[in-house]
Amino acid sequence: MIFSIALLICINTIPNKWAIDDSVIIHQNNFVKKGISGIPDIMTKDAFAGLYGQDVNAVSGGRYRPLSPMLFAVQAEIFASTKKDIHQEIEKDKAENKIKDLSDKTWFPNILHFFNALWYALLCMVIYRTLFLLLNQKQEADNTKANFIAFVTTLIYTIHPLHTEAVANVKGLDEILTMLGSVATLYFVLLQFLKDKSEPNFKSQRYLIYAAVCYLLALFAKESAVTFIAIIPLAMWFFTEASTRNIFKLTMPLLLPLFIFLGIRTAVLHQPNKQTIAKELMNDPFLVLDTKAEYAPLVQG
């Protein structure tokens, strides 16, 4: 039901075309426009390099979020037609890679809006399942209360207008994926805990492996997933009866994907040949400050 509700409230975004931020990551990104041929560049360069044509520090600290651009590149390879010039000849870049037509005159942005709605619906469903597991830990037999609270909480999350931008703006897929991967990480950690608790002789660590993979993908989607390295053990502490030692044992494997991500991010973003940080409003909120300006009432009279 949660999946259907999420899909239903997002269905009106499908007729939309591109938003402002979509140009940076999708339809004006030279790496994405090459389809799967652009994936090596996506993995080894700053997120803004595909737009500016060179690896620069467009914003302070850099941006390394390759997962969603990789998905866009794969979708461009599958769904987008090859771009042609005025003579109806196929356009290619200097490396002879075919360029995909990602303009708003095609159906490609509508296809991506549809997939965004699907990803969001999947996220809401995973949130519900995870909350149900968390809230059911201290229930003896009747799990009706836990089910009700999990459903209502997820429903509020699903229909909350704050999440509109992440779905309606195709570039917002990075927000959806990082939340999906992070919550799925907690879900698999909980499954491992429950399996170890119910079957003391259970030796398999497959759920922890699934958790580590999900966490690595969440980090590659957006850096904010790093906060779940603290959220997951806290959730285990407050909502389960796991001992401190057990919580430590369950969450320690998550440090491996974290260190892998940080190592790759550092190698990609801190290169000696990068230009100086650009003068952008996102870097300096006082960039266009007029020191002679005066405050005036909005309504006079």
Coordinates of C-alpha atoms in Angstrom, one line a residue:
M1 CA 0.0 0.0 0.0
I2 CA 2.8 2.4 0.9
F3 CA 4.4 1.8 -2.5
S4 CA 1.2 2.5 -4.3
I5 CA 0.5 5.7 -2.3
A6 CA 4.0 7.1 -3.0
L7 CA 3.7 6.3 -6.7
L8 CA 0.2 7.9 -6.9
I9 CA 1.2 11.2 -5.3
C10 CA 4.3 11.5 -7.5
I11 CA 2.6 10.5 -10.8
N12 CA 1.9 14.2 -11.6
T13 CA 5.7 14.8 -12.0
I14 CA 6.0 12.5 -15.0
P15 CA 4.8 15.1 -17.6
N16 CA 7.5 17.6 -16.3
K17 CA 10.7 18.4 -18.2
W18 CA 14.0 19.6 -16.8
A19 CA 14.5 21.7 -13.7
I20 CA 17.4 24.2 -13.2
D21 CA 19.8 21.8 -11.4
D22 CA 19.2 19.1 -13.9
S23 CA 21.5 20.8 -16.4
V24 CA 24.6 20.4 -14.2
I25 CA 24.1 16.6 -13.7
I26 CA 22.1 15.4 -16.7
H27 CA 21.2 17.1 -19.9
Q28 CA 24.2 19.4 -20.2
N29 CA 26.6 17.0 -18.6
N30 CA 29.0 15.8 -21.3
F31 CA 29.7 12.5 -19.5
V32 CA 26.1 11.6 -19.1
K33 CA 25.4 12.5 -22.8
K34 CA 28.0 9.9 -23.8
G35 CA 25.9 7.1 -22.2
I36 CA 27.8 4.2 -20.7
S37 CA 31.0 5.5 -22.4
G38 CA 31.0 8.4 -20.0
I39 CA 30.9 6.2 -16.8
P40 CA 34.8 6.1 -16.4
D41 CA 34.8 9.9 -16.4
I42 CA 31.9 10.1 -14.0
M43 CA 33.8 7.8 -11.5
T44 CA 37.1 9.6 -11.7
K45 CA 36.1 13.3 -11.8
D46 CA 34.3 16.0 -9.8
A47 CA 30.5 16.0 -10.3
F48 CA 30.7 19.5 -12.0
A49 CA 33.5 18.4 -14.5
G50 CA 30.9 17.1 -16.9
L51 CA 29.4 20.6 -17.3
Y52 CA 32.5 22.8 -17.2
G53 CA 34.5 20.5 -19.4
Q54 CA 37.4 20.3 -17.0
D55 CA 38.1 19.0 -13.5
V56 CA 37.7 22.2 -11.4
N57 CA 36.8 23.1 -7.8
A58 CA 33.4 24.5 -8.8
V59 CA 32.3 24.6 -5.1
S60 CA 34.3 24.5 -1.9
G61 CA 35.3 20.9 -0.9
G62 CA 34.2 19.5 -4.3
R63 CA 31.4 17.1 -5.1
Y64 CA 31.8 13.4 -5.6
R65 CA 28.4 11.8 -6.1
P66 CA 28.9 9.3 -9.0
L67 CA 26.0 6.9 -8.4
S68 CA 23.1 8.9 -9.8
P69 CA 25.0 10.3 -12.8
M70 CA 26.0 6.7 -13.6
L71 CA 22.4 5.6 -13.6
F72 CA 21.5 8.6 -15.8
A73 CA 24.2 7.6 -18.2
V74 CA 22.9 4.0 -18.4
Q75 CA 19.4 5.3 -18.9
A76 CA 20.6 7.6 -21.6
E77 CA 22.3 4.7 -23.3
I78 CA 19.0 2.7 -23.2
F79 CA 16.3 5.2 -23.7
A80 CA 17.8 8.3 -25.4
S81 CA 18.2 8.6 -29.2
T82 CA 21.5 9.6 -30.7
K83 CA 21.8 13.3 -31.4
K84 CA 22.0 14.5 -35.0
D85 CA 23.2 17.8 -36.5
I86 CA 21.3 19.9 -39.1
H87 CA 22.5 17.6 -41.8
Q88 CA 21.0 14.6 -40.0
E89 CA 24.5 13.2 -39.3
I90 CA 25.2 11.5 -36.0
E91 CA 27.1 13.9 -33.6
K92 CA 30.2 12.6 -31.9
D93 CA 32.8 14.0 -29.5
K94 CA 36.5 14.1 -30.0
A95 CA 36.9 10.5 -28.9
E96 CA 34.3 9.4 -31.5
N97 CA 31.7 8.7 -28.8
K98 CA 28.1 9.1 -29.9
I99 CA 26.3 12.0 -28.2
K100 CA 22.8 11.3 -26.9
D101 CA 19.9 13.8 -27.3
L102 CA 18.7 14.6 -23.8
S103 CA 16.9 17.8 -24.7
D104 CA 13.4 18.6 -23.3
K105 CA 12.0 18.1 -26.8
T106 CA 12.4 14.3 -26.3
W107 CA 10.7 11.9 -23.9
F108 CA 13.9 11.3 -22.0
P109 CA 13.1 13.7 -19.1
N110 CA 9.7 12.2 -18.7
I111 CA 11.2 8.7 -18.5
L112 CA 13.6 9.8 -15.8
H113 CA 10.7 11.5 -13.8
F114 CA 8.9 8.1 -13.9
F115 CA 12.0 6.3 -12.6
N116 CA 12.4 8.9 -9.8
A117 CA 8.8 8.2 -8.7
L118 CA 9.6 4.5 -8.6
W119 CA 12.8 5.0 -6.6
Y120 CA 10.9 7.2 -4.1
A121 CA 8.1 4.6 -3.8
L122 CA 10.7 1.9 -3.1
L123 CA 12.4 4.1 -0.5
C124 CA 9.1 4.6 1.3
M125 CA 8.4 0.9 1.3
V126 CA 11.9 0.1 2.8
I127 CA 11.4 2.8 5.4
Y128 CA 8.1 1.1 6.5
R129 CA 9.7 -2.4 6.7
T130 CA 12.7 -1.0 8.7
L131 CA 10.5 0.9 11.1
F132 CA 8.3 -2.2 11.6
L133 CA 11.4 -4.2 12.6
L134 CA 12.7 -1.5 14.9
L135 CA 9.4 -0.9 16.7
N136 CA 8.6 -4.6 17.0
Q137 CA 11.7 -5.5 18.9
K138 CA 10.3 -5.0 22.3
Q139 CA 6.8 -6.4 21.6
E140 CA 6.0 -9.8 23.0
A141 CA 3.3 -11.2 20.7
D142 CA 0.9 -8.5 19.5
N143 CA 2.6 -6.4 16.9
T144 CA -0.5 -4.4 15.9
K145 CA 0.7 -1.3 17.7
A146 CA 4.2 -1.4 16.1
N147 CA 2.6 -2.0 12.7
F148 CA 0.3 1.0 13.1
I149 CA 3.0 3.4 14.3
A150 CA 5.3 2.2 11.5
F151 CA 2.6 2.7 8.9
V152 CA 1.5 6.2 10.1
T153 CA 5.1 7.4 10.4
T154 CA 5.9 6.2 6.9
L155 CA 2.7 7.6 5.5
I156 CA 3.6 11.1 6.9
Y157 CA 7.0 10.8 5.4
T158 CA 5.5 9.7 2.1
I159 CA 3.1 12.5 1.6
H160 CA 5.1 15.3 3.3
P161 CA 5.6 18.2 0.8
L162 CA 9.2 18.7 1.9
H163 CA 10.1 15.7 -0.3
T164 CA 8.5 17.1 -3.4
E165 CA 11.8 18.6 -4.7
A166 CA 13.7 15.3 -4.5
V167 CA 11.2 13.6 -6.7
A168 CA 10.1 16.5 -9.1
N169 CA 13.8 17.5 -9.7
V170 CA 15.4 14.6 -11.5
K171 CA 18.8 15.5 -10.1
G172 CA 17.3 14.9 -6.7
L173 CA 17.7 11.2 -7.3
D174 CA 21.0 11.4 -5.3
E175 CA 18.9 12.3 -2.2
I176 CA 16.5 9.4 -2.8
L177 CA 19.3 6.9 -3.3
T178 CA 21.4 8.0 -0.3
M179 CA 18.4 7.7 1.9
L180 CA 17.4 4.4 0.4
G181 CA 20.9 2.9 0.8
S182 CA 21.3 4.2 4.3
V183 CA 17.9 2.9 5.5
A184 CA 18.5 -0.4 3.7
T185 CA 21.8 -0.7 5.6
L186 CA 20.0 -0.4 8.9
Y187 CA 17.4 -2.9 7.7
F188 CA 20.0 -5.6 6.9
V189 CA 21.9 -4.9 10.2
L190 CA 18.6 -5.5 12.0
L191 CA 18.1 -8.7 10.1
Q192 CA 21.5 -10.0 11.0
F193 CA 20.8 -9.2 14.7
L194 CA 17.5 -11.0 14.6
K195 CA 19.0 -14.0 12.9
D196 CA 21.9 -14.2 15.4
K197 CA 19.4 -13.9 18.2
S198 CA 16.9 -16.5 17.0
E199 CA 19.6 -19.0 15.8
P200 CA 22.7 -18.9 18.1
N201 CA 24.5 -21.4 15.8
F202 CA 23.9 -19.2 12.7
K203 CA 27.3 -18.4 11.3
S204 CA 26.5 -16.7 8.1
Q205 CA 27.3 -13.0 7.8
R206 CA 25.4 -12.4 4.5
Y207 CA 23.1 -9.7 5.9
L208 CA 26.1 -7.7 7.1
I209 CA 27.6 -8.1 3.6
Y210 CA 24.3 -6.8 2.1
A211 CA 24.5 -3.9 4.6
A212 CA 28.0 -3.0 3.7
V213 CA 27.1 -3.0 0.0
C214 CA 24.1 -0.8 0.6
Y215 CA 26.1 1.6 2.7
L216 CA 28.8 2.0 0.0
L217 CA 26.1 2.7 -2.6
A218 CA 24.5 5.3 -0.3
L219 CA 27.9 7.0 0.2
F220 CA 28.5 7.0 -3.6
A221 CA 25.0 8.6 -4.0
K222 CA 25.8 11.5 -1.6
E223 CA 28.2 12.2 1.2
S224 CA 25.5 12.8 3.8
A225 CA 25.1 9.1 4.2
V226 CA 28.2 9.3 6.5
T227 CA 25.9 10.3 9.3
F228 CA 24.4 6.8 9.4
I229 CA 27.6 5.4 10.8
A230 CA 26.3 7.0 14.1
I231 CA 22.5 6.7 13.5
I232 CA 22.6 2.9 13.0
P233 CA 24.3 2.0 16.4
L234 CA 22.1 4.6 18.1
A235 CA 19.0 3.0 16.6
M236 CA 20.1 -0.4 17.8
W237 CA 20.8 1.0 21.3
F238 CA 17.4 2.6 21.7
F239 CA 15.1 0.2 19.9
T240 CA 16.6 -3.3 20.5
E241 CA 18.0 -5.2 23.5
A242 CA 21.4 -5.7 21.8
S243 CA 24.4 -5.3 24.1
T244 CA 27.0 -2.7 23.5
R245 CA 29.4 -5.4 22.4
N246 CA 26.9 -6.8 19.9
I247 CA 26.1 -3.4 18.5
F248 CA 29.8 -2.8 18.1
K249 CA 30.2 -6.2 16.3
L250 CA 27.3 -5.4 14.0
T251 CA 28.3 -1.9 13.0
M252 CA 32.1 -2.2 12.7
P253 CA 31.9 -3.8 9.2
L254 CA 30.4 -0.6 8.0
L255 CA 33.7 1.2 8.5
L256 CA 35.1 -0.7 5.5
P257 CA 32.8 0.9 2.9
L258 CA 33.2 4.3 4.7
F259 CA 37.0 4.2 4.4
I260 CA 36.7 2.9 0.8
F261 CA 34.5 5.8 -0.1
L262 CA 36.6 8.4 1.7
G263 CA 39.8 7.1 0.0
I264 CA 38.3 7.2 -3.5
R265 CA 36.8 10.7 -2.8
T266 CA 40.1 12.0 -1.6
A267 CA 41.9 10.6 -4.6
V268 CA 39.4 12.1 -7.0
L269 CA 38.8 15.5 -5.5
H270 CA 42.3 16.4 -4.1
Q271 CA 44.3 16.4 -7.3
P272 CA 47.3 18.8 -7.7
N273 CA 46.2 19.9 -11.2
K274 CA 42.9 21.3 -10.1
Q275 CA 42.2 25.0 -10.6
T276 CA 41.5 27.3 -7.7
I277 CA 38.0 27.4 -6.2
A278 CA 35.7 29.3 -8.4
K279 CA 34.0 32.5 -7.2
E280 CA 30.5 31.2 -6.7
L281 CA 27.6 32.3 -4.6
M282 CA 27.5 28.8 -3.0
N283 CA 31.0 29.3 -1.8
D284 CA 30.7 32.9 -0.6
P285 CA 27.3 34.2 0.5
F286 CA 28.7 37.7 0.5
L287 CA 29.9 37.6 -3.1
V288 CA 27.4 40.1 -4.3
L289 CA 27.2 42.1 -1.1
D290 CA 26.6 45.8 -1.6
T291 CA 28.2 47.6 1.4
K292 CA 26.4 50.8 0.5
A293 CA 23.0 49.2 0.4
E294 CA 20.4 50.2 3.0
Y295 CA 17.5 48.2 4.4
A296 CA 14.1 49.6 3.5
P297 CA 10.6 48.6 4.7
L298 CA 8.8 46.2 2.4
V299 CA 5.7 48.3 2.7
Q300 CA 5.9 52.1 2.8
G301 CA 3.2 54.5 3.5

